[in-house]
Amino acid sequence: MKVTIHIWDLPHRLFHWLLAASVTAAYVTAKIGGALIDWHGRIGIFILGLLVFRIIWGFIGSTHSRFSTFFPTFSRLAAYLKGRWQGIGHNPLGGLSVIALIATLAVQVGTGLFANDDIAFQGPLFDLIDKSFSDKLTGWHNTAFNFLLALVVLHLAAIIFYRWVKKTNLVVPMLTGKKNIPIALAEAVATNHDQRFGAVRFILSLIISSTVVWGVSGGVSQLYLAQSQQQIAQAPSSF
């Protein structure tokens, strides 16, 4: 007998689908290039904000969004491979995939902030390093995408495998937040299952991630420039 429980909170689901759409858009704009390359940069900064939000939410979000519940430790991986693992969120292999995706995206976005295309595009932090180092990071940026593409294909293959082999739909729970699980398992995890939305925690995460995006996209430098211009304007003229 199975029971329906709420497992994925709304911020977790929003992050998942916004990230999927953003990575797709970043890929398309990079391939087309031209006038869309500026949008590629903007989307990259948006992905940075999503990653910062997810990392914060991984510590203060609801139970199954927290890294502590699915981080792929050796003991958890061993238990899963032996068929002894029990849980309702990400299984240890799924957790390993999540960590790998976040890490690869962090490298992808981080290098993109300093990258250039030798034509018209420069990352928002390009001026902080010399051109030769930017060229090296641009190469890493392109290489990291190959790893990201492999992880995305593996992720899609896992979804298909679970759907047709294990008869478990992983897409619907990420849309609705609800999952059908055996009642015995639901009772076993009921004591530590926290699915509260946490509006204050959500707003705090959103403020921090938005601040990082603002700073990286030029907010700090623009603020410094405005202050410098104000100081010059207020300085007494001398003859």
Tab-separated table of C-alpha atoms in Angstrom:
chain	number	residue	atom	x	y	z
A	1	MET	CA	0.000	0.000	0.000
A	2	LYS	CA	1.265	3.457	-0.897
A	3	VAL	CA	0.676	6.953	0.430
A	4	THR	CA	1.213	10.360	-1.184
A	5	ILE	CA	3.519	12.755	0.635
A	6	HIS	CA	4.881	16.194	-0.152
A	7	ILE	CA	8.619	15.889	-0.713
A	8	TRP	CA	10.016	18.740	-2.851
A	9	ASP	CA	9.367	22.289	-1.674
A	10	LEU	CA	8.439	25.061	-4.113
A	11	PRO	CA	11.855	26.835	-4.112
A	12	HIS	CA	13.559	23.509	-4.891
A	13	ARG	CA	11.243	22.872	-7.836
A	14	LEU	CA	11.549	26.429	-9.151
A	15	PHE	CA	15.325	26.145	-9.032
A	16	HIS	CA	15.251	22.846	-10.910
A	17	TRP	CA	13.126	24.039	-13.833
A	18	LEU	CA	14.650	27.512	-14.052
A	19	LEU	CA	18.095	25.916	-14.167
A	20	ALA	CA	17.044	23.484	-16.895
A	21	ALA	CA	15.599	26.339	-18.984
A	22	SER	CA	18.601	28.598	-18.348
A	23	VAL	CA	21.217	25.986	-19.270
A	24	THR	CA	19.298	25.242	-22.471
A	25	ALA	CA	19.086	28.951	-23.305
A	26	ALA	CA	22.782	29.443	-22.540
A	27	TYR	CA	23.678	26.596	-24.900
A	28	VAL	CA	21.478	27.925	-27.714
A	29	THR	CA	22.735	31.513	-27.442
A	30	ALA	CA	26.362	30.340	-27.359
A	31	LYS	CA	25.890	28.180	-30.465
A	32	ILE	CA	24.105	30.900	-32.430
A	33	GLY	CA	26.484	33.601	-31.225
A	34	GLY	CA	26.408	36.982	-32.904
A	35	ALA	CA	24.094	39.443	-31.204
A	36	LEU	CA	22.905	36.692	-28.848
A	37	ILE	CA	26.308	36.317	-27.196
A	38	ASP	CA	25.454	39.177	-24.834
A	39	TRP	CA	22.364	37.236	-23.795
A	40	HIS	CA	24.590	34.227	-23.219
A	41	GLY	CA	26.496	36.309	-20.669
A	42	ARG	CA	23.322	37.557	-19.004
A	43	ILE	CA	21.938	34.044	-18.739
A	44	GLY	CA	25.246	32.887	-17.250
A	45	ILE	CA	24.953	35.490	-14.510
A	46	PHE	CA	21.371	34.369	-13.867
A	47	ILE	CA	22.616	30.786	-13.530
A	48	LEU	CA	25.172	32.051	-11.006
A	49	GLY	CA	22.318	33.480	-8.954
A	50	LEU	CA	20.463	30.173	-9.148
A	51	LEU	CA	23.542	28.272	-7.967
A	52	VAL	CA	24.131	30.617	-5.036
A	53	PHE	CA	20.473	30.253	-4.073
A	54	ARG	CA	20.640	26.447	-4.288
A	55	ILE	CA	23.785	26.253	-2.188
A	56	ILE	CA	22.200	28.373	0.522
A	57	TRP	CA	18.944	26.420	0.265
A	58	GLY	CA	20.975	23.251	0.615
A	59	PHE	CA	21.663	24.251	4.207
A	60	ILE	CA	18.478	26.024	5.300
A	61	GLY	CA	15.791	24.566	3.023
A	62	SER	CA	13.290	21.851	3.895
A	63	THR	CA	14.490	18.342	4.751
A	64	HIS	CA	15.012	16.799	1.338
A	65	SER	CA	16.552	19.935	-0.154
A	66	ARG	CA	19.374	19.908	2.385
A	67	PHE	CA	22.726	18.464	1.386
A	68	SER	CA	22.966	16.648	4.697
A	69	THR	CA	20.066	14.353	3.728
A	70	PHE	CA	21.513	13.149	0.420
A	71	PHE	CA	25.244	13.904	0.377
A	72	PRO	CA	26.803	10.765	-1.167
A	73	THR	CA	29.011	9.539	1.660
A	74	PHE	CA	30.839	6.238	1.258
A	75	SER	CA	28.544	4.488	3.742
A	76	ARG	CA	25.408	5.692	1.954
A	77	LEU	CA	26.748	4.649	-1.439
A	78	ALA	CA	27.755	1.249	-0.088
A	79	ALA	CA	24.327	0.730	1.480
A	80	TYR	CA	22.598	1.713	-1.756
A	81	LEU	CA	24.698	-0.617	-3.888
A	82	LYS	CA	23.938	-3.449	-1.458
A	83	GLY	CA	20.213	-2.710	-1.607
A	84	ARG	CA	20.040	-1.590	2.036
A	85	TRP	CA	19.425	2.125	1.564
A	86	GLN	CA	16.015	3.510	2.448
A	87	GLY	CA	14.883	7.038	1.786
A	88	ILE	CA	12.360	9.163	-0.070
A	89	GLY	CA	14.535	11.957	-1.459
A	90	HIS	CA	17.584	11.733	-3.683
A	91	ASN	CA	19.198	8.318	-3.418
A	92	PRO	CA	23.020	8.304	-2.956
A	93	LEU	CA	23.692	7.994	-6.689
A	94	GLY	CA	21.207	10.769	-7.375
A	95	GLY	CA	22.901	12.841	-4.699
A	96	LEU	CA	26.243	12.229	-6.373
A	97	SER	CA	24.731	13.465	-9.629
A	98	VAL	CA	23.382	16.615	-7.953
A	99	ILE	CA	26.747	17.463	-6.391
A	100	ALA	CA	28.544	16.811	-9.688
A	101	LEU	CA	26.111	19.028	-11.597
A	102	ILE	CA	26.410	21.897	-9.120
A	103	ALA	CA	30.215	21.650	-9.084
A	104	THR	CA	30.467	21.523	-12.884
A	105	LEU	CA	28.066	24.433	-13.299
A	106	ALA	CA	30.054	26.411	-10.721
A	107	VAL	CA	33.221	25.889	-12.788
A	108	GLN	CA	31.338	26.698	-15.984
A	109	VAL	CA	29.876	29.940	-14.647
A	110	GLY	CA	32.980	30.908	-12.678
A	111	THR	CA	35.254	30.675	-15.705
A	112	GLY	CA	32.650	32.390	-17.870
A	113	LEU	CA	32.831	35.491	-15.686
A	114	PHE	CA	36.416	36.032	-16.879
A	115	ALA	CA	36.100	34.644	-20.422
A	116	ASN	CA	36.305	36.381	-23.786
A	117	ASP	CA	35.698	35.419	-27.409
A	118	ASP	CA	38.362	37.646	-29.014
A	119	ILE	CA	35.604	39.449	-30.890
A	120	ALA	CA	32.959	41.310	-28.926
A	121	PHE	CA	32.270	39.432	-25.690
A	122	GLN	CA	34.052	39.819	-22.384
A	123	GLY	CA	32.882	38.400	-19.067
A	124	PRO	CA	31.890	40.940	-16.399
A	125	LEU	CA	35.107	40.256	-14.446
A	126	PHE	CA	37.406	40.203	-17.491
A	127	ASP	CA	39.178	43.426	-16.467
A	128	LEU	CA	40.332	41.894	-13.182
A	129	ILE	CA	42.841	39.568	-14.897
A	130	ASP	CA	45.216	39.751	-17.857
A	131	LYS	CA	44.251	38.596	-21.349
A	132	SER	CA	46.400	35.438	-21.330
A	133	PHE	CA	44.767	34.159	-18.141
A	134	SER	CA	41.349	35.030	-19.554
A	135	ASP	CA	42.157	32.961	-22.644
A	136	LYS	CA	43.090	30.021	-20.407
A	137	LEU	CA	39.847	30.323	-18.426
A	138	THR	CA	37.927	30.544	-21.699
A	139	GLY	CA	39.412	27.183	-22.659
A	140	TRP	CA	38.392	25.728	-19.306
A	141	HIS	CA	34.923	27.206	-19.821
A	142	ASN	CA	34.546	25.356	-23.108
A	143	THR	CA	35.948	22.113	-21.676
A	144	ALA	CA	33.673	22.237	-18.633
A	145	PHE	CA	30.690	22.309	-20.956
A	146	ASN	CA	31.608	18.867	-22.294
A	147	PHE	CA	31.484	17.489	-18.738
A	148	LEU	CA	28.201	19.316	-18.156
A	149	LEU	CA	26.705	17.855	-21.330
A	150	ALA	CA	27.748	14.341	-20.262
A	151	LEU	CA	26.114	14.837	-16.848
A	152	VAL	CA	22.902	16.127	-18.435
A	153	VAL	CA	22.739	13.090	-20.751
A	154	LEU	CA	23.353	10.795	-17.778
A	155	HIS	CA	20.622	12.588	-15.828
A	156	LEU	CA	18.116	12.133	-18.668
A	157	ALA	CA	19.120	8.483	-19.063
A	158	ALA	CA	18.483	7.906	-15.343
A	159	ILE	CA	15.010	9.461	-15.649
A	160	ILE	CA	14.186	7.170	-18.567
A	161	PHE	CA	15.594	4.127	-16.740
A	162	TYR	CA	13.530	4.792	-13.627
A	163	ARG	CA	10.402	5.442	-15.698
A	164	TRP	CA	10.494	2.333	-17.869
A	165	VAL	CA	12.507	-0.168	-15.819
A	166	LYS	CA	11.730	0.671	-12.204
A	167	LYS	CA	8.270	2.091	-13.016
A	168	THR	CA	9.032	5.227	-11.014
A	169	ASN	CA	8.196	8.638	-12.427
A	170	LEU	CA	10.802	11.193	-11.310
A	171	VAL	CA	9.405	14.082	-13.355
A	172	VAL	CA	5.939	14.396	-11.827
A	173	PRO	CA	7.202	14.803	-8.225
A	174	MET	CA	9.494	17.614	-9.411
A	175	LEU	CA	6.436	19.290	-10.923
A	176	THR	CA	3.928	18.763	-8.121
A	177	GLY	CA	6.235	18.241	-5.161
A	178	LYS	CA	4.334	15.054	-4.294
A	179	LYS	CA	5.515	11.454	-4.408
A	180	ASN	CA	3.880	8.064	-3.847
A	181	ILE	CA	5.857	5.857	-1.462
A	182	PRO	CA	5.149	2.703	0.570
A	183	ILE	CA	3.277	3.538	3.763
A	184	ALA	CA	5.858	1.712	5.871
A	185	LEU	CA	8.613	3.927	4.491
A	186	ALA	CA	6.513	7.037	5.049
A	187	GLU	CA	6.037	6.082	8.701
A	188	ALA	CA	9.752	5.408	9.095
A	189	VAL	CA	10.778	8.881	7.920
A	190	ALA	CA	7.850	10.807	9.424
A	191	THR	CA	9.794	11.721	12.559
A	192	ASN	CA	12.361	13.828	10.705
A	193	HIS	CA	10.369	14.976	7.694
A	194	ASP	CA	10.218	18.788	7.514
A	195	GLN	CA	8.436	20.190	4.474
A	196	ARG	CA	7.747	23.699	5.755
A	197	PHE	CA	8.240	26.307	3.040
A	198	GLY	CA	10.108	28.793	5.223
A	199	ALA	CA	9.221	32.184	3.727
A	200	VAL	CA	11.852	34.006	5.794
A	201	ARG	CA	14.546	31.526	4.764
A	202	PHE	CA	13.465	31.833	1.142
A	203	ILE	CA	13.609	35.636	1.194
A	204	LEU	CA	17.020	35.563	2.886
A	205	SER	CA	18.359	33.158	0.242
A	206	LEU	CA	16.894	35.305	-2.511
A	207	ILE	CA	18.435	38.495	-1.113
A	208	ILE	CA	21.906	36.934	-0.845
A	209	SER	CA	21.832	35.399	-4.320
A	210	SER	CA	20.482	38.630	-5.837
A	211	THR	CA	23.224	40.624	-4.125
A	212	VAL	CA	25.890	38.339	-5.573
A	213	VAL	CA	24.395	38.731	-9.050
A	214	TRP	CA	24.238	42.510	-8.652
A	215	GLY	CA	27.837	42.676	-7.491
A	216	VAL	CA	29.217	40.419	-10.214
A	217	SER	CA	27.256	42.136	-12.986
A	218	GLY	CA	28.924	45.460	-12.205
A	219	GLY	CA	26.965	46.820	-9.284
A	220	VAL	CA	29.990	47.272	-7.040
A	221	SER	CA	32.095	48.957	-9.707
A	222	GLN	CA	29.209	51.230	-10.705
A	223	LEU	CA	28.659	52.209	-7.089
A	224	TYR	CA	32.372	52.956	-6.682
A	225	LEU	CA	32.362	55.049	-9.874
A	226	ALA	CA	29.325	57.018	-8.724
A	227	GLN	CA	30.942	57.730	-5.349
A	228	SER	CA	34.182	58.822	-7.029
A	229	GLN	CA	32.320	61.187	-9.346
A	230	GLN	CA	30.419	62.616	-6.389
A	231	GLN	CA	33.649	63.222	-4.477
A	232	ILE	CA	35.175	64.970	-7.498
A	233	ALA	CA	32.087	67.140	-7.897
A	234	GLN	CA	32.156	68.114	-4.223
A	235	ALA	CA	35.883	68.812	-4.099
A	236	PRO	CA	36.681	72.555	-3.909
A	237	SER	CA	38.299	73.955	-7.019
A	238	SER	CA	41.775	75.419	-6.639
A	239	PHE	CA	43.568	78.003	-8.714
